[in-house]
Coordinates of C-alpha atoms and ligand atoms in Angstrom, one line a residue:
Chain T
X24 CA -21.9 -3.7 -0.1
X25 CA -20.7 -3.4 -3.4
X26 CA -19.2 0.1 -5.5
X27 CA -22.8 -0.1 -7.7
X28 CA -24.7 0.7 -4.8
X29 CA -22.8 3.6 -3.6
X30 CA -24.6 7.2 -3.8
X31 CA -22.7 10.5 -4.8
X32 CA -24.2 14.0 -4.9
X33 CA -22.8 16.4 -6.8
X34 CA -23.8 20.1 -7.7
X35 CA -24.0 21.9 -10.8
X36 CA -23.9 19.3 -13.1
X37 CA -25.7 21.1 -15.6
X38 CA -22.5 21.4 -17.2
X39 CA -18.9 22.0 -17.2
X40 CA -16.6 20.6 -14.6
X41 CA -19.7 19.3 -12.4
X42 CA -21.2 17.4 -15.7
X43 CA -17.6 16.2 -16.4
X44 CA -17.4 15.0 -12.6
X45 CA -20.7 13.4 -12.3
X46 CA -20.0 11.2 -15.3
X47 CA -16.4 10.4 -13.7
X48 CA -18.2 9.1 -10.8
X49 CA -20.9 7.3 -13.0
X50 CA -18.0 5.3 -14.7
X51 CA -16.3 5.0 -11.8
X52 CA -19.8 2.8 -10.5
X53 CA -21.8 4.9 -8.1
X54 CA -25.4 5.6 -8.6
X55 CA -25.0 9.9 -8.8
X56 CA -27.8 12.4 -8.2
X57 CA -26.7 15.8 -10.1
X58 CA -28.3 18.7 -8.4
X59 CA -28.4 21.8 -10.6
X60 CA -31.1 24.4 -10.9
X61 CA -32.0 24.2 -14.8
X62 CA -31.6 20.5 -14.6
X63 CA -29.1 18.2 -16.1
X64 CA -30.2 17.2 -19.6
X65 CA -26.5 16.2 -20.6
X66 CA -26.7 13.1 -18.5
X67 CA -28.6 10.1 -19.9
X68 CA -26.6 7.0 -18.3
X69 CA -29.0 5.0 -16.2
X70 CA -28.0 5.7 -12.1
X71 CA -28.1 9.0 -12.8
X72 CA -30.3 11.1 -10.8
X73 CA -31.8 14.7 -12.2
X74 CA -32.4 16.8 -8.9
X75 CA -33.1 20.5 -9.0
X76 CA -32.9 22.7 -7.1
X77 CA -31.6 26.6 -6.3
X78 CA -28.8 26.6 -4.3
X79 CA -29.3 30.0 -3.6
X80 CA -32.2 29.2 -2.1
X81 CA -31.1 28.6 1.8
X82 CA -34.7 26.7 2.6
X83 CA -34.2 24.6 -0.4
X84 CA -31.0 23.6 0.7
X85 CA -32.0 22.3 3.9
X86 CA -34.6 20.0 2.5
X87 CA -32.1 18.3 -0.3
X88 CA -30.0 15.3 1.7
X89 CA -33.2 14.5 3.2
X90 CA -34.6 14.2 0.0
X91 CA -32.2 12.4 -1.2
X92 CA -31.8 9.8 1.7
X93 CA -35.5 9.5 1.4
X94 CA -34.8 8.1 -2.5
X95 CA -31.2 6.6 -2.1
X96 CA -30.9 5.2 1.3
X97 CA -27.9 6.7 1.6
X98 CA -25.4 9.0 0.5
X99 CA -21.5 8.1 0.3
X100 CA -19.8 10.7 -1.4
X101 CA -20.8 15.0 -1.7
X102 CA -18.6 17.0 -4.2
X103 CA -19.6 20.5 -3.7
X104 CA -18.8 22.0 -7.3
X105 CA -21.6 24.6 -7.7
X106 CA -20.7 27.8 -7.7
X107 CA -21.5 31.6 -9.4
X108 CA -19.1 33.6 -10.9
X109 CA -19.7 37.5 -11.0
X110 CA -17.2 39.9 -13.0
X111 CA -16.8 43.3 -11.7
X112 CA -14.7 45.8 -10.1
X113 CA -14.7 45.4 -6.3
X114 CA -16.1 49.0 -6.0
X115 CA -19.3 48.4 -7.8
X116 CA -19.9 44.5 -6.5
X117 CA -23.3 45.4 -5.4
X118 CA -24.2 44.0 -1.8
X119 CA -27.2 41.8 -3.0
X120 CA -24.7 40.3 -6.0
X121 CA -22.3 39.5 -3.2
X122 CA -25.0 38.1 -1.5
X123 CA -25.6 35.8 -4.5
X124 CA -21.8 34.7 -4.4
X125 CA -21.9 34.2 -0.5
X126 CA -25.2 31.7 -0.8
X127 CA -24.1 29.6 -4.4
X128 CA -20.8 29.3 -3.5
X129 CA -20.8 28.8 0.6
X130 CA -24.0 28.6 2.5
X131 CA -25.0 26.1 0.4
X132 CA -21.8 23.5 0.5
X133 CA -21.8 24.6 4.2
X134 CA -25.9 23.1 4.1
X135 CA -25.5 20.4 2.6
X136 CA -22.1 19.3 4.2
X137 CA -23.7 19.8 7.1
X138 CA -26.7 17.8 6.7
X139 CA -25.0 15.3 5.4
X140 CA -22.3 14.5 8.2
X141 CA -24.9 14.3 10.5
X142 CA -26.3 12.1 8.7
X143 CA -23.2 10.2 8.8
X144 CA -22.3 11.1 12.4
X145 CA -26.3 9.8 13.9
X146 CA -26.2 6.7 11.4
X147 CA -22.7 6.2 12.4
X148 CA -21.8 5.6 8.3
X149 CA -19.1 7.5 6.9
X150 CA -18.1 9.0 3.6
X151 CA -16.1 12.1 2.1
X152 CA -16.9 15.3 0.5
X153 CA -14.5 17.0 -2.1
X154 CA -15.4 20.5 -2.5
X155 CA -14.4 22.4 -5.7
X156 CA -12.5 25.5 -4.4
X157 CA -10.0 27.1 -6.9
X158 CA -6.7 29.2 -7.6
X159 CA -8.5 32.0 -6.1
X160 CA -8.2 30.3 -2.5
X161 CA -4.9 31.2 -2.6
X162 CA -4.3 33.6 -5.5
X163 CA -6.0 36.8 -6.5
X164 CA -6.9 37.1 -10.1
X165 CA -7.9 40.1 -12.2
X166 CA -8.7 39.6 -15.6
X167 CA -11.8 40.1 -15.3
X168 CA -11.5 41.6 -12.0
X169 CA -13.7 39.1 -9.3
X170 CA -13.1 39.8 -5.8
X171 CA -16.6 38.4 -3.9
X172 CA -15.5 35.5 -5.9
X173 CA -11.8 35.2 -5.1
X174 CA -13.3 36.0 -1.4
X175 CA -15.8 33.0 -1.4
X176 CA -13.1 30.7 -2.7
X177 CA -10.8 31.3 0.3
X178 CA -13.8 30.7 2.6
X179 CA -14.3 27.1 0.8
X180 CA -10.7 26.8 1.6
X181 CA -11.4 27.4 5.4
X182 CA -14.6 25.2 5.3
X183 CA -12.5 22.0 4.2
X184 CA -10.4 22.4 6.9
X185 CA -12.6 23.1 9.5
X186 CA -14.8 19.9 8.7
X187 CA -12.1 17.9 8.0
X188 CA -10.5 19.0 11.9
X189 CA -14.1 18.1 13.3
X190 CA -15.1 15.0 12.0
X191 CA -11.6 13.6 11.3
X192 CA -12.2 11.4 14.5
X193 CA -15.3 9.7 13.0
X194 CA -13.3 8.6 9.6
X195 CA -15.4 11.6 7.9
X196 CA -12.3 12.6 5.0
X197 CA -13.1 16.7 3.8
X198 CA -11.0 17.7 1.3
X199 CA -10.7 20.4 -1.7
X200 CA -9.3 20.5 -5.3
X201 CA -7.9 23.8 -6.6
X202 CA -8.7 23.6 -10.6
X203 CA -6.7 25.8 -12.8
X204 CA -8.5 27.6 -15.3
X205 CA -10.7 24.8 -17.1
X206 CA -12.2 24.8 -20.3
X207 CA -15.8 25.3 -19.5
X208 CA -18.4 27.8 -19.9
X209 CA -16.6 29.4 -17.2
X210 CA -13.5 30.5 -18.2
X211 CA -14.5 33.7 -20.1
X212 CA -13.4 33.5 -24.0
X213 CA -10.9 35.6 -23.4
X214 CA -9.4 33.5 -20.8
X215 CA -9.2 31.1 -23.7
X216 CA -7.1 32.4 -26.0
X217 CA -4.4 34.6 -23.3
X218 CA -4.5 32.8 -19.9
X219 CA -3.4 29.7 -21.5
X220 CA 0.2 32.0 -22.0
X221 CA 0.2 32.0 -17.9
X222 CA 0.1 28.1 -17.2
X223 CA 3.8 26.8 -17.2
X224 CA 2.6 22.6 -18.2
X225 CA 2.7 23.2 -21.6
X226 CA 0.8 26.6 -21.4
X227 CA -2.4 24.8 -21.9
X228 CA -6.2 24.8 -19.9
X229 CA -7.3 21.8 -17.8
X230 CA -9.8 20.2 -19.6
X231 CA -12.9 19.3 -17.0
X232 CA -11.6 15.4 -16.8
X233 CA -8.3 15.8 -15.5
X234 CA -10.2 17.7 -12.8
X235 CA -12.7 15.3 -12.5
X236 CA -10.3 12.8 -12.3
X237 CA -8.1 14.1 -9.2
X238 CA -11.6 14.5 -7.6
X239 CA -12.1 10.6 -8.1
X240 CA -9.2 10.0 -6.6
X241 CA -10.1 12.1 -3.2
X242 CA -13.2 9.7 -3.0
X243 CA -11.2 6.0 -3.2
X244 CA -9.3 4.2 -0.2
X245 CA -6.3 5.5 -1.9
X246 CA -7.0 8.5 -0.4
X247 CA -8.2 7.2 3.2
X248 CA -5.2 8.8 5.0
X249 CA -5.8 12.6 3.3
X250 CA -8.2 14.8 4.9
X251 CA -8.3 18.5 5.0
X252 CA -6.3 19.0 2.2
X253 CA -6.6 21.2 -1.0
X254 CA -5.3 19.4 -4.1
X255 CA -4.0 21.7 -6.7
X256 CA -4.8 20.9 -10.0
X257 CA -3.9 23.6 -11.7
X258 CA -0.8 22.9 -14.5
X259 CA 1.8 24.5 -12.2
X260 CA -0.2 28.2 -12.6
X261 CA 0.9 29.1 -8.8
X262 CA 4.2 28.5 -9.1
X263 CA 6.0 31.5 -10.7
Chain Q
X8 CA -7.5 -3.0 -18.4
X9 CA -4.0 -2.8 -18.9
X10 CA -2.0 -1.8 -15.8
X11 CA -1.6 2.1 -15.4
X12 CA 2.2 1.9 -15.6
X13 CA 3.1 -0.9 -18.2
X14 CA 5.8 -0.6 -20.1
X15 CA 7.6 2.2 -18.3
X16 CA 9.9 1.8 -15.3
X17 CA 10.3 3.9 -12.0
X18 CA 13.6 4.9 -10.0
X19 CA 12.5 4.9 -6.6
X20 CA 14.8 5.6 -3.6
X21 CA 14.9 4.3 -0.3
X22 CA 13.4 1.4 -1.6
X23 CA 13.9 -1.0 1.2
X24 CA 12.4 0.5 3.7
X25 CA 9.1 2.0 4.9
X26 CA 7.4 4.4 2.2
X27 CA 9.9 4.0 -0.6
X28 CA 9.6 0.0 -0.2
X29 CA 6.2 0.6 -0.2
X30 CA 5.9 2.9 -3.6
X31 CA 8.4 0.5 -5.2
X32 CA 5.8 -2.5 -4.5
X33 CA 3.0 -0.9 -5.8
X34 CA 4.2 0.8 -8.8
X35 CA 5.3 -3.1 -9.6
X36 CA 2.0 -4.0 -9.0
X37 CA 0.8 -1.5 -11.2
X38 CA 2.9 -3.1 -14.0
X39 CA 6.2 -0.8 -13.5
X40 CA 9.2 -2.4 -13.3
X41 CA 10.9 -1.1 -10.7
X42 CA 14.7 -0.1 -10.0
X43 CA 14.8 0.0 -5.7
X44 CA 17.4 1.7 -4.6
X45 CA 18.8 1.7 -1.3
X46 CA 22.0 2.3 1.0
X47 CA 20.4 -0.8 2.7
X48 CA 21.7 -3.9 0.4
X49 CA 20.8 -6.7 2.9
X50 CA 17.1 -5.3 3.3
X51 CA 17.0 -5.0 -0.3
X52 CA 17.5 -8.3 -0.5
X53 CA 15.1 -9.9 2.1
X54 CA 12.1 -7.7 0.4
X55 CA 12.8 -8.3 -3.6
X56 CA 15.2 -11.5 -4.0
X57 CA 12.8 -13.7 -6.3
X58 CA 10.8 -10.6 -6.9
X59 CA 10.4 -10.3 -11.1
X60 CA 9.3 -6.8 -11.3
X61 CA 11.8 -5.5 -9.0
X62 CA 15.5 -4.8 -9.6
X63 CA 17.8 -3.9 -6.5
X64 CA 20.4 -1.2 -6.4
X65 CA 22.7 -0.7 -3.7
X66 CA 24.2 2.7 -3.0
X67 CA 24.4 5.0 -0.6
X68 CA 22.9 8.6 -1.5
X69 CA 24.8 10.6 1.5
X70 CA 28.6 11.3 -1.0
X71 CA 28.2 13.0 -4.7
X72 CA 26.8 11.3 -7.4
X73 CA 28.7 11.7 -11.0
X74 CA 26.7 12.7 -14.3
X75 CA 27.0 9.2 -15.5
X76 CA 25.3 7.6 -12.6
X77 CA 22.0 6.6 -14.4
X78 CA 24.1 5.7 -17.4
X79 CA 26.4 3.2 -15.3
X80 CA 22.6 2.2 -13.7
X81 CA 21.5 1.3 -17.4
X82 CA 24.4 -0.6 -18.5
X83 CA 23.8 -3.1 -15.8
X84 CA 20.0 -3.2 -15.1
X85 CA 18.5 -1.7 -18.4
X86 CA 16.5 1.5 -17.6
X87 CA 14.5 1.1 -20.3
X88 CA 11.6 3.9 -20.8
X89 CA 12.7 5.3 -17.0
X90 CA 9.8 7.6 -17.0
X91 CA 9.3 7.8 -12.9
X92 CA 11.5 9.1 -10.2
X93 CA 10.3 8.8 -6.7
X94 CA 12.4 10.3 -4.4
X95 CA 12.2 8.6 -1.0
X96 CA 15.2 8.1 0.6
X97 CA 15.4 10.2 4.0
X98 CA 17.5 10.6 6.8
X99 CA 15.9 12.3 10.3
X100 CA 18.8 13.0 12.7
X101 CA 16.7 13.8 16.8
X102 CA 18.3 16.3 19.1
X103 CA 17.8 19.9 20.3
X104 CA 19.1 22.4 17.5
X105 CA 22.5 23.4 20.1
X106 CA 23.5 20.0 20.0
X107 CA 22.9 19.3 16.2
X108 CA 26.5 18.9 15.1
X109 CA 27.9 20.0 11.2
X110 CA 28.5 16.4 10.4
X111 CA 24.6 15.4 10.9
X112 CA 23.6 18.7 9.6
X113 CA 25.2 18.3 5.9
X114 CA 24.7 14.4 6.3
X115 CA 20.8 15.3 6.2
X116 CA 21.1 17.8 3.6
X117 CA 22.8 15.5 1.6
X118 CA 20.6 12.8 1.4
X119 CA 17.4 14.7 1.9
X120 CA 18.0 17.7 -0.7
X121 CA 21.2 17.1 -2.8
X122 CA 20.4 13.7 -3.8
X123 CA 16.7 14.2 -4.9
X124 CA 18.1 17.1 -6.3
X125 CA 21.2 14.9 -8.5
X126 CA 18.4 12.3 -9.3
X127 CA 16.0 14.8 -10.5
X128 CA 18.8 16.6 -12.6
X129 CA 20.3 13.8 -14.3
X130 CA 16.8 11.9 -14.7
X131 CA 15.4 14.7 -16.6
X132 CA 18.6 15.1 -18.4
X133 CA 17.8 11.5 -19.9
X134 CA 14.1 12.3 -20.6
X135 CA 15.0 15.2 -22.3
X136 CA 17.7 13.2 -24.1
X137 CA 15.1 10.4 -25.2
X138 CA 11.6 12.3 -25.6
X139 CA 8.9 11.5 -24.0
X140 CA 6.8 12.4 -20.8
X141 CA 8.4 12.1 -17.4
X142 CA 7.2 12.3 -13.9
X143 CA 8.9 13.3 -10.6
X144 CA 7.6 12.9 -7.3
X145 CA 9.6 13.8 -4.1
X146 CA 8.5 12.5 -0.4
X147 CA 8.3 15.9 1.6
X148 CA 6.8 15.8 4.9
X149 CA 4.3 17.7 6.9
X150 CA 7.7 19.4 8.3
X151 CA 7.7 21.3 4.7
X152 CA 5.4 23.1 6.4
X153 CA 5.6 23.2 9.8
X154 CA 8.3 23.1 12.8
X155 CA 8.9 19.6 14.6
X156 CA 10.8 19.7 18.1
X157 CA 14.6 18.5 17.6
X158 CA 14.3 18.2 14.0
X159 CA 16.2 20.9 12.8
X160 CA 18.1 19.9 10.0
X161 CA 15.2 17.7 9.2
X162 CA 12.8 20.5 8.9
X163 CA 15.2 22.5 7.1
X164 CA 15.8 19.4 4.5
X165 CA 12.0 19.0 3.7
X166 CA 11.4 22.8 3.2
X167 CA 14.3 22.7 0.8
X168 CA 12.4 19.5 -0.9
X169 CA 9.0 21.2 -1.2
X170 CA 10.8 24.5 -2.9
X171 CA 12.8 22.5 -5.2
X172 CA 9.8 19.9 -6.0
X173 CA 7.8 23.3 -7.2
X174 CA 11.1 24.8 -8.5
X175 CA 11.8 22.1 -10.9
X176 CA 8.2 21.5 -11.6
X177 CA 8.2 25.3 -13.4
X178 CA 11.0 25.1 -15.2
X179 CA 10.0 21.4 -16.7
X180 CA 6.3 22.2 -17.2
X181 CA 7.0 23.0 -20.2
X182 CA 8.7 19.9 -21.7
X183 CA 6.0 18.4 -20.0
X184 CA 7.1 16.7 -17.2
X185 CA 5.3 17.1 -14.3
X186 CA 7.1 17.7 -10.5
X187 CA 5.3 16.8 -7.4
X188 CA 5.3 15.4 -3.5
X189 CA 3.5 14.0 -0.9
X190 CA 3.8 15.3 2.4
X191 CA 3.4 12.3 4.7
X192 CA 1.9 12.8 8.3
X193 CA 3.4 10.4 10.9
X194 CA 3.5 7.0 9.3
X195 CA 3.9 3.4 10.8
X196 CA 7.9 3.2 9.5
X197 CA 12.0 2.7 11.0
X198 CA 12.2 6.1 11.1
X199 CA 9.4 6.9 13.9
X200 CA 9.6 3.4 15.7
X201 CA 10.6 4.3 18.7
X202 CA 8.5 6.7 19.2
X203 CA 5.4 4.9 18.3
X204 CA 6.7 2.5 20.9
X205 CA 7.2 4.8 23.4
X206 CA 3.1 4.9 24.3
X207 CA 2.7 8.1 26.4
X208 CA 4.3 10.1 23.0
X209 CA 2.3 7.6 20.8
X210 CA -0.9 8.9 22.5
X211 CA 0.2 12.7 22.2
X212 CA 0.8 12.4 18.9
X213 CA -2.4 10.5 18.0
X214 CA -4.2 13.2 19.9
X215 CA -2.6 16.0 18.0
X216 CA -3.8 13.8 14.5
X217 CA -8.0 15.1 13.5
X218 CA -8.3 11.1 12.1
X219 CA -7.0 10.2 15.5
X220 CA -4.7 7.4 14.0
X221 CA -0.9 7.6 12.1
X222 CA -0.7 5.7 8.6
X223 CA 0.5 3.4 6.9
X224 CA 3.2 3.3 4.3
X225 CA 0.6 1.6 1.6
X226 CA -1.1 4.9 2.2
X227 CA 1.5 7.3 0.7
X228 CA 2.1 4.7 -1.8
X229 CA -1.2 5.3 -3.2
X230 CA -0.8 9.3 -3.3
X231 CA 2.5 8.3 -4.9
X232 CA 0.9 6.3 -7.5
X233 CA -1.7 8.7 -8.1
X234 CA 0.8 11.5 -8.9
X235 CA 2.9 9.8 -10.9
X236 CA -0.2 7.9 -13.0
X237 CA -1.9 9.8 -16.2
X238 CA -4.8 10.8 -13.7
X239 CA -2.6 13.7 -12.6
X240 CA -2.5 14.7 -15.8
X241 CA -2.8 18.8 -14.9
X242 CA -0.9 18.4 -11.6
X243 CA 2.7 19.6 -11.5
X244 CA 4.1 22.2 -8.0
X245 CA 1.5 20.6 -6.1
X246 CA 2.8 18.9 -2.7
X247 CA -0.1 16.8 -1.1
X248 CA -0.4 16.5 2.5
X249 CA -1.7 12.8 3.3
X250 CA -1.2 13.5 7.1
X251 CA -4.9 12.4 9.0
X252 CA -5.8 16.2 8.7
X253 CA -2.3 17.0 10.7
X254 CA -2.1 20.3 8.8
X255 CA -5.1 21.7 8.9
X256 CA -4.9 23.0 12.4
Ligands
LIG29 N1 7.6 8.0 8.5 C1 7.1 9.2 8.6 O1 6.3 9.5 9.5 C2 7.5 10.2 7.6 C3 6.8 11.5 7.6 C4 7.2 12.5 6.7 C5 8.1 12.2 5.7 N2 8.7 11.0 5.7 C6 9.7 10.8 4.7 O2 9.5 9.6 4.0 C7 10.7 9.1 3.4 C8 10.8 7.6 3.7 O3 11.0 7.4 5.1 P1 10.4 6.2 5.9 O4 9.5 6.8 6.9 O5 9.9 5.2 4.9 O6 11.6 5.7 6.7 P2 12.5 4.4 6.6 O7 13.6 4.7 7.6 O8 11.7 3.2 6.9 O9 13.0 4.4 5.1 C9 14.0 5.2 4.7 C10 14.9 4.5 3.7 O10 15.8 5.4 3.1 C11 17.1 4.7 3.1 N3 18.2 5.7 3.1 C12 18.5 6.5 4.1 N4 19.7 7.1 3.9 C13 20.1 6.7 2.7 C14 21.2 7.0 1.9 N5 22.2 7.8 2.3 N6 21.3 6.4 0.7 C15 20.4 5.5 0.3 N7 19.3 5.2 1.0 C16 19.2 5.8 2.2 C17 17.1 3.8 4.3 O11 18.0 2.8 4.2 C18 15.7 3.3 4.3 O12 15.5 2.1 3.6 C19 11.8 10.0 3.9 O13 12.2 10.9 3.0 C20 11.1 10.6 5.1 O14 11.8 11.9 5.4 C21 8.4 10.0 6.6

């Protein structure tokens, strides 16, 4: 079996860190199927796959690794890096926008990790997922003010471990990486020009390939002895 | 593609043995040339005699090390572009806390925290001195984080290691140099031999372990080389647990 034939899924690779990810992963030879919900028109390398989908939508997610199994064969590798991002005040989050946060940025990794280790677990294969979780897993932050997100960041936090602890035994590896603030569509304008000001390495933003890039890492046999663990990549923000 | 680490060379500590001997080999192989240091002189010397990439250093880290110690390191085995530091060298003393003795307790803090602490302080007083990125990475331990029975000074030492590894790493972010650790999980090495061997506590400990196995050396080595390659370009405070899922419950 060689590295060309190997499968990755990643979400939201429509742009940003996910786009910057999925071409990582292209370079670094596997055939990647980008899930996103406007579709990924950034991508044109051949073994790239344009899948989309709504993660919001729970029913949809239960269909996708068995639509992707159906095309691929298999699937080696699922970085979880969708996720929504609402700004506002805690006291006017609005229980259906929370809702929105809960499905994006944890029912659906918690679908499709699911799916796919049993996939893994029945075939007995194995592989790793890396999901995206962020500074807010351990770190409030308040500038724009963003609790349901800070709140669905600490549960991706809880999801890595818990996987990893269950399927550690079957050579299954679940592991996170914490970004910083990137430079992406994310990271509102503001965040930009000030936040930079907060980041001690040389009071700069990650750009999305030094993300992408400790991500790649969590997916090669360097990595075959880590599991469960949240890599930080975050230019020393935590620290002070 | 040239090899990630050409053209710059890596301190690394406890080179003889276990982890460090591990790191040291494959930074080498990564095109590093490598200064191994170790108290060890004999084992240096069964691992690296005829080795090109691989210089050996003999000294023992437990007594205080003088400002000129890289300097007097240079003059005979050319530092060159020292751009790494892996701190490795470790000392783990077993018995209950009330029988821990002062000797063995400042022995382990000296060799565990003062000397990655010296080596840290006079390697970045050199990069700062010549220009020019530099990259630190210190092996903690899963006991950075959590308690181990009849480890005390041990589990003192490594807490110390992950505080100063984030410590330094703010104060140096901004001369860009980055800071960093592994926190190794039980791994095949000296240090834990006899417990491997002894199979009832092999089997506790493998149960306690979600990948259901220790590791290797090679292992860490790769998390090493990671951290201290270009692909951890935005990493710096970080200390990474590669422990079979160890911590996570
Ligand atoms: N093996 C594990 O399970 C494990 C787990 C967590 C952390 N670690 C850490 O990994 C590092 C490497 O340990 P290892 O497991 O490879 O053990 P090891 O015993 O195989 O290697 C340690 C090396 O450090 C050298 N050393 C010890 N005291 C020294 C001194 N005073 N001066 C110079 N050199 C000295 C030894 O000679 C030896 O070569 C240590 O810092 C240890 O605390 C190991």
């Amino acid at each position: 079996m060689t590295e060309q034939e190997r499968v990755a899924v990643v979400t939201g690779t429509s742009r940003g860190l996910g786009e910057a990810i999925a071409r990582r992963l292209l370079g670094d030879g596997y055939r990647v199927v980008g899930i996103s919900r406007g579709g990924t028109t950034g991508i044109t390398t051949p073994g790239f796959t344009d899948l989309r989908a709504d993660l919001t939508d729970t029913d949809r997610c239960e269909e996708l690794v068995d639509q992707v199994l159906a095309a691929t064969g298999r699937i080696d590798v699922l970085v979880n890096n969708a996720a929504a991002m609402i700004y506002a005040p805690c006291w006017e989050l609005e229980p259906a926008l929370l809702d929105v946060l809960l499905r994006t940025n944890l029912t659906a990794p918690f679908l499709l990790s699911r799916d796919v280790l049993r996939h893994w677990v029945r075939s007995e294969t194995t592989g790793t997922i890396v999901n995206i979780c962020s500074i807010e897993s351990e770190v409030a932050w308040d500038s724009p003010p963003q609790a349901g997100y800070a709140a669905t960041k600490g549960g991706m936090a809880g999801l890595t471990r818990a996987l990893a602890y269950d399927h550690g035994r079957h050579g299954i590896r679940v592991n996170g990486v914490a970004p910083g603030i990137i430079r992406t569509a994310m990271a509102p304008p503001e965040a930009e020009r000030d936040l930079g000001t907060r980041v001690p390495l040389q009071g700069r933003l990650a750009e999305p390939e030094e993300i992408a890039a400790a991500v790649a890492f969590l997916c090669t046999e360097d990595a075959s002895y880590i599991t469960g663990e949240i890599l930080y990549a975050d230019g020393g923000y935590r620290l002070p | 593609m040239t090899p990630r680490f050409a053209g710059s060379t890596a301190l690394v500590t406890g080179a003889a043995s276990g982890i460090g001997a591990a790191a040291a080999e494959r930074l080498a192989r990564e095109g590093a040339r490598v200064v191994a240091l170790d108290r060890d002189g004999a084992a240096l010397e069964r691992r690296y005699a005829g080795v090109p990439d691989i210089v050996r250093v003999e000294q023992d880290l437990g007594g205080p090390m003088p400002d000129e110690f890289l300097d007097s390191l240079d003059s005979v085995h050319r530092l060159g572009d020292l751009r790494i530091l892996v701190n490795a060298a470790g000392v783990l003393h077993r018995s209950p806390a009330i029988d821990h003795d002062l000797g063995t307790w400042e022995h382990t803090l000296a060799v565990n925290v003062t000397a990655p602490y010296r080596l840290s302080q006079l390697f970045v007083r050199r990069r700062l001195r010549l220009g020019g990125p530099g990259v630190i990475v210190n092996v903690c331990s899963i006991e950075s984080f959590t308690a181990a029975p009849d480890h005390v000074a041990y589990t003192v030492s490594k807490s110390a290691m992950l505080m100063l590894t984030r410590a330094f790493a703010l104060e140096l972010a901004p001369h860009g140099i980055r800071v960093n650790g592994i926190a190794p999980g039980v791994t095949e090495t000296e240090m834990n031999r006899s417990l491997r061997e002894d199979a009832a506590a092999a089997r506790r400990l493998t149960g306690r372990i979600p990948m259901g196995r220790f590791g290797v050396p090679g292992e860490q080595a790769a998390a090493i080389a990671f951290l201290a390659s270009p692909e951890a370009s935005y990493i710096t405070g970080a200390v990474l647990p590669v422990d079979g899922g160890w911590l996570t419950a």
